[in-house]
């Protein structure tokens, strides 16, 4: 067979350097990095790629736009610390994440907490810390008031709206119909009235309608509707809107045929909306909160082949890691149809021969699949399987205890 370029996502795989057939991460060849880490499987995150990604986005987006990092995408403390140094704020989804966020030195005024089902103890920790709580329900609103008066601290709050509109063509919808998130648009005036009665420190709105979107038109429409909605509601607010968090939704390409998001049209439309917002909501900073867009492409998952076998003519490469560390790559993290993430044999990049392989993990379940019939460099036991686009929703989003296999290590380089 001839030397052929990787068939899946050449752009993504090619964004990493290669030296002597070895993939380089953060300037280090993979085989050396594996020795440094001391084990497979592991995740490696490249801090320079994260920084470059953010700088690129800032250079394209309107100057006034505040960019927050939604840390559930990758909560590794070293990653959050790195991101804290380059973004304008952090969004957390639990008190556990809040502790990591506060440890970075990010001011509490730049941290917000979202998510349904916040327990009284989480609310009181957030109030004591002084971060902004995005209110998700009427019960939560009352509990915040209870905890606020117990502590003698006025809670800083924003109201999360579940808008009547949806983010079209989104990987995961988080608004625009019955949802556990936020307060329905039509109930917002009643919630605002209650916030005023309870004398909470109202800062603005949070409107997050979906995730993993690769369609600029859909994102533009949702952002425009979000800002419009805030403008309409401004008169019912107990205080001027200071923060207008319009969510995120910016996706990254994972699967064959998907293209990187074109930021230019989004930025152009958003600039107009921000100018409009300045006119009607003069005190408001417009914020977007991004997870995977900032860190997803900066990370790889590395696992080592421990067995090679043929079953009814199909080649199987069996690796020492799989869905227990990387549920998303196995196709079991909310995907409807399983598709292959970009995969390569990391110590045999641009190898002269290829063969079609199934790459599986070591778990006793057919769900533990990392590559389904992919053309990969001819691989042997001991070679490295690399899964790209793994900087977000990797280890922390995987069932690490399933089958009690050894855990994966994470490094930031
Ligand atoms: C998960 C989440 C995000 C981040 O989503 P990505 O798709 O990783 O960008 C942002 N905001 C909220 C409220 C979230 O729940």
Coordinates of C-alpha atoms and ligand atoms in Angstrom, one line a residue, residues 70 72-73 91 114 160 174 206 208 210-212 247-250 289-293 392-393, ligand 1:
X70 CA -16.9 26.8 31.2
X72 CA -16.8 21.4 33.2
X73 CA -15.3 20.9 29.7
X91 CA -18.1 29.4 34.8
X114 CA -24.9 27.4 36.8
X160 CA -31.0 31.9 33.8
X174 CA -30.4 23.2 26.6
X206 CA -27.8 34.0 31.6
X208 CA -27.5 29.3 27.3
X210 CA -27.2 24.7 23.4
X211 CA -23.8 23.2 22.8
X212 CA -21.6 21.9 20.0
X247 CA -24.0 31.3 26.5
X248 CA -21.7 29.6 24.1
X249 CA -22.5 26.8 21.8
X250 CA -19.4 27.2 19.6
X289 CA -19.0 31.1 27.9
X290 CA -17.0 28.4 26.1
X291 CA -15.8 25.0 27.0
X292 CA -14.8 22.7 24.2
X293 CA -14.1 25.5 21.7
X392 CA -12.8 18.5 26.5
X393 CA -15.3 16.1 28.0
Ligands
LIG1 C1 -21.6 22.9 29.4 C2 -21.8 24.3 29.5 C3 -21.0 25.2 28.7 C4 -19.9 24.7 27.8 O1 -20.3 24.0 26.7 P1 -19.3 23.7 25.5 O2 -20.1 23.0 24.5 O3 -18.2 22.9 26.1 O4 -18.8 25.0 25.0 C5 -21.3 26.5 28.8 N1 -22.3 27.0 29.6 C6 -23.0 26.2 30.4 C7 -24.1 26.7 31.2 C8 -22.9 24.8 30.3 O5 -23.6 24.0 31.0

